[in-house]
XYZ file of N, CA and C in Angstrom:
438
model
N 32.344 -6.336 -13.021
C 31.942 -7.502 -12.027
C 30.688 -7.543 -11.857
N 30.462 -8.955 -11.751
C 28.921 -8.876 -11.289
C 29.074 -9.162 -9.688
N 28.065 -8.417 -8.998
C 28.055 -8.896 -7.619
C 26.636 -9.127 -7.138
N 26.466 -10.183 -6.102
C 25.252 -10.336 -5.562
C 25.643 -10.046 -3.992
N 24.385 -9.370 -3.861
C 24.136 -8.888 -2.472
C 22.823 -9.724 -1.420
N 22.881 -10.302 0.118
C 22.207 -11.041 0.428
C 21.371 -9.647 0.714
N 20.422 -10.152 1.180
C 19.572 -9.139 1.707
C 19.698 -8.809 3.743
N 18.878 -10.416 4.152
C 18.767 -10.483 5.547
C 20.333 -10.530 6.646
N 20.439 -9.173 7.374
C 21.670 -8.951 7.891
C 22.175 -8.263 6.874
N 22.606 -7.894 6.111
C 23.758 -7.679 4.982
C 22.647 -6.347 4.599
N 21.633 -6.325 3.619
C 20.725 -4.818 3.127
C 20.016 -4.638 4.257
N 19.319 -5.765 4.401
C 17.974 -5.218 5.464
C 18.486 -6.145 7.187
N 18.189 -4.941 8.087
C 18.482 -5.523 9.719
C 17.260 -6.065 10.080
N 17.177 -7.546 9.649
C 16.337 -8.200 10.480
C 15.873 -8.200 11.720
N 16.974 -7.657 12.694
C 16.428 -7.282 14.013
C 15.404 -6.598 14.174
N 15.233 -5.357 13.315
C 14.481 -3.828 13.718
C 13.022 -4.350 12.948
N 12.854 -5.440 12.462
C 11.291 -5.988 12.424
C 10.701 -6.622 13.825
N 11.882 -7.256 14.981
C 11.139 -7.605 15.893
C 11.399 -6.735 16.550
N 12.386 -5.871 16.603
C 11.989 -4.933 17.733
C 10.762 -3.693 17.865
N 10.114 -3.758 16.408
C 9.038 -3.003 15.955
C 7.896 -3.960 16.338
N 8.094 -5.190 16.468
C 6.669 -6.061 16.782
C 7.107 -6.572 18.170
N 7.991 -6.117 19.145
C 8.335 -5.828 20.841
C 8.826 -7.673 20.709
N 9.338 -8.263 20.317
C 9.635 -9.584 20.147
C 11.312 -9.553 20.130
N 11.620 -10.782 20.768
C 13.422 -10.843 21.610
C 14.034 -11.038 20.038
N 15.234 -10.693 20.285
C 16.127 -11.333 19.072
C 16.387 -12.613 18.878
N 16.011 -13.276 19.567
C 16.449 -14.989 19.271
C 14.880 -15.343 19.208
N 13.807 -14.854 18.968
C 12.452 -15.630 19.012
C 12.583 -16.432 17.829
N 12.160 -17.708 18.133
C 12.143 -18.894 17.377
C 11.307 -18.969 16.298
N 11.978 -19.337 15.163
C 10.877 -19.571 13.630
C 10.576 -17.890 13.642
N 11.239 -16.833 13.952
C 11.095 -15.693 13.520
C 10.813 -15.300 11.741
N 11.420 -15.909 11.203
C 11.181 -15.906 9.410
C 10.004 -16.167 9.426
N 9.293 -16.908 10.076
C 8.495 -17.877 9.837
C 6.894 -16.773 9.434
N 7.078 -15.429 10.656
C 6.005 -14.763 10.590
C 5.527 -14.219 9.943
N 4.161 -13.882 9.505
C 3.867 -13.733 8.438
C 4.090 -12.004 8.152
N 4.312 -11.574 7.332
C 4.755 -9.927 6.842
C 6.130 -9.196 7.678
N 6.725 -10.195 8.641
C 7.549 -9.671 9.172
C 8.618 -9.377 8.208
N 8.822 -9.474 6.854
C 9.932 -8.904 5.865
C 9.695 -7.903 5.864
N 8.328 -7.264 5.869
C 8.104 -5.935 4.877
C 8.375 -4.937 5.609
N 8.739 -5.371 7.037
C 8.844 -4.066 8.091
C 10.413 -4.167 9.034
N 11.012 -4.460 8.209
C 12.757 -4.448 8.046
C 13.022 -2.874 7.686
N 14.115 -2.278 8.432
C 14.478 -1.392 8.024
C 15.954 -1.674 7.121
N 16.953 -0.571 6.351
C 17.980 -0.970 5.952
C 19.263 -1.050 6.848
N 20.152 -2.048 6.658
C 21.416 -1.894 7.276
C 22.067 -0.463 7.117
N 22.659 0.242 8.199
C 23.479 1.257 7.913
C 24.502 0.855 6.884
N 24.176 1.972 6.006
C 25.350 2.334 4.576
C 24.815 1.445 3.572
N 24.092 0.305 3.532
C 23.307 -0.274 2.643
C 23.127 -0.113 1.545
N 22.276 1.114 0.997
C 21.246 1.446 0.468
C 22.548 2.232 -0.475
N 22.787 3.197 0.172
C 24.511 3.860 -0.765
C 25.441 3.339 -1.229
N 25.555 1.951 -0.343
C 26.569 1.059 -0.718
C 26.144 0.589 -2.062
N 24.818 -0.267 -1.776
C 24.138 -0.370 -3.377
C 24.453 0.307 -4.419
N 23.612 1.311 -4.331
C 23.903 2.572 -5.420
C 25.640 2.745 -5.924
N 26.402 2.900 -5.427
C 27.128 3.105 -5.264
C 28.140 1.567 -6.506
N 27.678 0.817 -5.588
C 27.996 -0.140 -6.618
C 27.577 -0.122 -8.108
N 26.376 -0.050 -7.888
C 25.714 -0.077 -9.644
C 26.411 1.497 -9.810
N 26.566 2.788 -9.349
C 27.292 3.454 -9.853
C 28.740 3.175 -10.608
N 29.084 2.577 -10.257
C 30.897 1.677 -10.051
C 30.899 1.126 -11.641
N 29.794 0.556 -12.189
C 29.573 0.195 -13.183
C 29.434 -1.553 -13.057
N 29.581 -2.083 -11.850
C 28.974 -3.555 -11.633
C 27.785 -3.948 -12.157
N 27.686 -4.902 -12.621
C 26.652 -5.980 -12.390
C 25.668 -6.075 -11.241
N 25.133 -5.717 -10.424
C 24.684 -5.895 -9.031
C 23.307 -6.373 -8.802
N 23.409 -7.618 -8.500
C 22.080 -8.159 -7.875
C 21.952 -8.237 -6.493
N 20.439 -8.780 -6.471
C 20.245 -8.987 -4.756
C 19.629 -10.549 -4.797
N 20.294 -11.399 -3.885
C 20.178 -13.063 -4.308
C 19.854 -13.054 -2.689
N 18.627 -13.575 -2.495
C 18.153 -13.973 -1.041
C 17.936 -15.305 -0.972
N 17.153 -15.482 0.119
C 16.179 -16.841 0.250
C 15.261 -16.364 1.016
N 14.257 -16.917 0.719
C 12.773 -16.643 1.322
C 12.407 -17.906 2.187
N 11.773 -18.135 3.153
C 11.687 -19.008 3.921
C 10.261 -20.046 3.205
N 10.449 -20.951 2.904
C 9.723 -22.498 2.471
C 8.463 -22.070 2.718
N 7.928 -21.678 3.764
C 6.662 -22.043 4.814
C 6.460 -20.648 5.124
N 6.679 -19.569 4.440
C 6.415 -18.084 4.670
C 5.875 -17.484 3.312
N 5.037 -17.955 2.746
C 4.506 -17.090 1.596
C 4.749 -15.606 1.146
N 4.715 -15.235 2.266
C 4.406 -14.014 2.409
C 5.659 -12.802 2.355
N 7.019 -14.068 2.480
C 8.573 -13.232 2.306
C 8.574 -13.513 1.020
N 7.907 -14.363 0.055
C 8.406 -13.972 -0.987
C 8.321 -12.292 -1.673
N 6.869 -12.319 -1.741
C 6.697 -10.886 -1.865
C 6.932 -9.475 -0.888
N 6.862 -10.208 0.342
C 7.466 -9.045 0.986
C 8.737 -8.477 0.716
N 9.712 -9.258 0.183
C 10.833 -8.925 0.001
C 11.204 -8.294 -1.621
N 10.585 -8.783 -2.377
C 10.219 -8.145 -3.541
C 9.228 -6.069 -3.170
N 8.881 -6.298 -2.268
C 7.875 -4.909 -2.034
C 9.127 -3.879 -1.025
N 9.949 -4.668 -0.410
C 11.328 -4.524 0.141
C 12.270 -3.412 -0.627
N 12.242 -3.929 -1.890
C 13.147 -3.969 -2.874
C 12.919 -2.645 -3.275
N 11.393 -2.437 -3.585
C 11.037 -1.683 -4.361
C 11.009 -0.076 -3.778
N 10.676 -0.455 -2.619
C 10.667 0.600 -1.671
C 12.198 1.468 -1.238
N 12.968 -0.026 -0.897
C 13.898 1.054 -0.446
C 15.130 1.319 -1.730
N 15.289 0.385 -2.582
C 16.144 0.919 -3.612
C 15.375 1.218 -5.218
N 14.311 1.090 -5.520
C 13.394 1.267 -6.618
C 13.702 1.020 -8.058
N 13.778 1.809 -8.993
C 14.613 1.521 -10.254
C 15.816 0.715 -10.262
N 16.800 1.419 -9.307
C 18.589 1.181 -9.443
C 18.281 -0.769 -9.124
N 17.112 -1.467 -8.583
C 17.153 -2.636 -8.559
C 16.343 -3.771 -9.333
N 15.816 -3.066 -10.069
C 14.181 -3.474 -10.755
C 14.931 -4.866 -11.926
N 14.429 -5.311 -11.132
C 14.604 -7.096 -11.795
C 15.421 -7.275 -11.940
N 16.206 -7.404 -10.347
C 17.666 -7.293 -10.228
C 17.308 -8.194 -8.976
N 16.275 -9.039 -8.513
C 15.592 -9.295 -6.922
C 15.483 -11.135 -7.523
N 17.055 -12.311 -7.295
C 16.789 -13.301 -7.197
C 16.440 -14.056 -5.841
N 15.224 -14.762 -5.762
C 15.420 -15.904 -4.445
C 15.316 -17.225 -4.778
N 16.598 -17.442 -4.343
C 16.887 -19.313 -4.656
C 17.704 -19.480 -2.822
N 17.302 -20.869 -3.030
C 18.177 -21.685 -1.682
C 19.241 -22.255 -2.215
N 19.928 -21.991 -3.472
C 20.901 -22.873 -3.417
C 21.941 -21.810 -4.419
N 22.395 -20.911 -3.416
C 22.870 -19.979 -4.143
C 24.579 -20.192 -5.008
N 24.624 -21.155 -4.342
C 26.087 -21.566 -5.049
C 25.871 -21.792 -6.929
N 24.633 -21.689 -7.306
C 24.440 -22.276 -8.563
C 24.605 -20.675 -9.670
N 24.709 -20.243 -8.895
C 24.636 -18.416 -10.061
C 26.300 -18.334 -9.933
N 26.525 -17.633 -11.280
C 27.820 -17.402 -11.739
C 27.951 -16.398 -11.292
N 28.948 -15.681 -10.682
C 29.252 -14.534 -10.474
C 30.966 -14.283 -10.249
N 31.447 -12.903 -9.586
C 32.249 -12.200 -9.009
C 32.809 -12.337 -7.462
N 31.306 -12.071 -7.244
C 31.319 -11.508 -5.914
C 30.054 -11.786 -5.042
N 30.061 -12.262 -3.486
C 28.637 -12.837 -3.177
C 28.665 -11.924 -1.886
N 28.065 -11.381 -1.699
C 28.183 -10.380 -0.072
C 27.401 -11.122 0.442
N 27.736 -11.776 1.897
C 26.660 -12.787 2.490
C 27.549 -12.769 4.232
N 26.392 -12.855 4.699
C 26.647 -13.020 6.152
C 26.212 -14.424 6.797
N 26.425 -15.000 6.146
C 26.019 -16.587 6.717
C 26.962 -16.951 5.185
N 27.281 -18.679 5.651
C 27.873 -19.362 4.645
C 26.810 -20.825 4.112
N 25.555 -20.564 4.671
C 24.336 -21.818 4.417
C 23.499 -21.144 2.914
N 23.110 -22.089 3.058
C 21.858 -22.124 1.702
C 23.182 -21.848 0.338
N 24.191 -22.720 0.501
C 25.233 -22.603 -1.144
C 26.004 -21.164 -0.618
N 25.886 -20.608 -0.055
C 27.149 -19.569 -0.072
C 28.604 -19.466 -0.136
N 28.286 -20.535 1.128
C 29.912 -21.650 1.133
C 30.754 -22.504 -0.437
N 29.450 -22.869 -0.900
C 30.184 -23.016 -1.610
C 30.450 -22.011 -3.267
N 29.665 -20.841 -3.494
C 29.824 -20.060 -4.062
C 30.748 -20.202 -5.232
N 30.853 -20.017 -6.586
C 32.154 -20.012 -6.863
C 32.810 -18.618 -7.407
N 33.062 -17.759 -6.637
C 33.695 -16.763 -6.925
C 33.994 -16.160 -5.133
N 34.431 -15.115 -5.078
C 34.555 -14.395 -3.821
C 33.348 -14.154 -2.506
N 33.676 -15.223 -1.920
C 32.164 -14.344 -0.703
C 32.959 -13.960 0.296
N 32.532 -12.230 0.225
C 32.746 -11.225 1.233
C 31.713 -11.817 2.169
N 32.576 -12.087 3.274
C 31.296 -12.394 5.192
C 31.384 -11.345 5.493
N 30.137 -11.337 5.817
C 29.644 -9.500 6.049
C 29.160 -9.653 7.968
N 29.439 -9.035 8.401
C 28.747 -8.835 9.335
C 30.124 -8.779 10.783
N 29.390 -8.284 12.002
C 30.463 -8.607 13.267
C 31.978 -9.737 12.920
N 31.427 -11.128 12.175
C 31.948 -12.059 12.435
C 32.880 -12.578 11.332
N 32.250 -11.431 10.749
C 32.673 -11.817 8.903
C 34.651 -10.960 8.792
N 34.160 -10.592 7.175
C 35.730 -10.538 6.726
C 35.930 -9.059 6.758
N 34.211 -8.413 6.896
C 34.018 -6.907 6.411
C 32.460 -7.056 7.092
N 32.818 -5.934 8.364
C 31.639 -5.767 9.320
C 31.004 -4.399 9.155
N 31.400 -4.250 8.248
C 29.995 -3.002 7.471
C 30.059 -2.880 6.099
N 29.425 -1.848 5.736
C 29.302 -1.265 3.978
C 30.324 -0.716 3.509
N 31.061 0.373 4.765
C 32.412 0.684 4.608
C 33.897 -0.217 3.552
N 33.656 -0.770 4.743
C 34.791 -1.923 4.259
C 34.729 -3.195 3.832
N 32.918 -3.047 2.938
C 32.754 -4.004 1.801
C 33.287 -3.108 0.686
N 32.844 -1.515 0.490
C 33.276 -1.221 -0.855
C 35.006 -1.208 -0.812
N 35.171 -1.155 0.452
C 37.139 -1.163 0.244
C 37.565 -2.445 -0.268
N 36.725 -3.351 0.354
C 37.139 -5.004 -0.436
C 37.452 -4.695 -1.878
N 36.257 -4.637 -1.800
C 35.529 -4.799 -3.657
C 36.822 -3.739 -4.696
N 36.807 -2.634 -4.093
C 37.944 -1.693 -4.492
C 39.469 -2.349 -4.952
N 39.556 -3.027 -3.706
C 40.947 -4.070 -3.872
C 40.805 -5.187 -5.000
N 39.902 -5.349 -4.892
C 39.297 -6.837 -5.728
C 39.614 -6.389 -7.481
N 38.568 -5.184 -7.758
C 39.006 -4.779 -8.932
C 40.097 -3.865 -9.549
């Protein structure tokens, strides 16, 4: 199966960078802060889950949106993938504001914006208000689909 995984608040704990900078979680336009994407920690279980999906034989890509007005976000996201996932995700990063354009079986995303809601496969809504609240639930959901 081809699986796409979002970064912010799915693979990456966006709020961790805000805490490191001493900013409130509701800081307006936080994603426009230069360098902010390079300071984020992985979500609990995310790295292991990504590696497990690859080990299970799935065709796994990272599909994220980078803020248009924050040029450092584009390179920061690539550096994050290299740092935390290394060769297992080499050349597997796709940055797009139109996620519905990609073909695949599953999209794991915490939101329905940027085309995630119109994705032509199964959208696993990740997070506390989604279908799967953590990575263990995501892996279980994928096992049920396959």
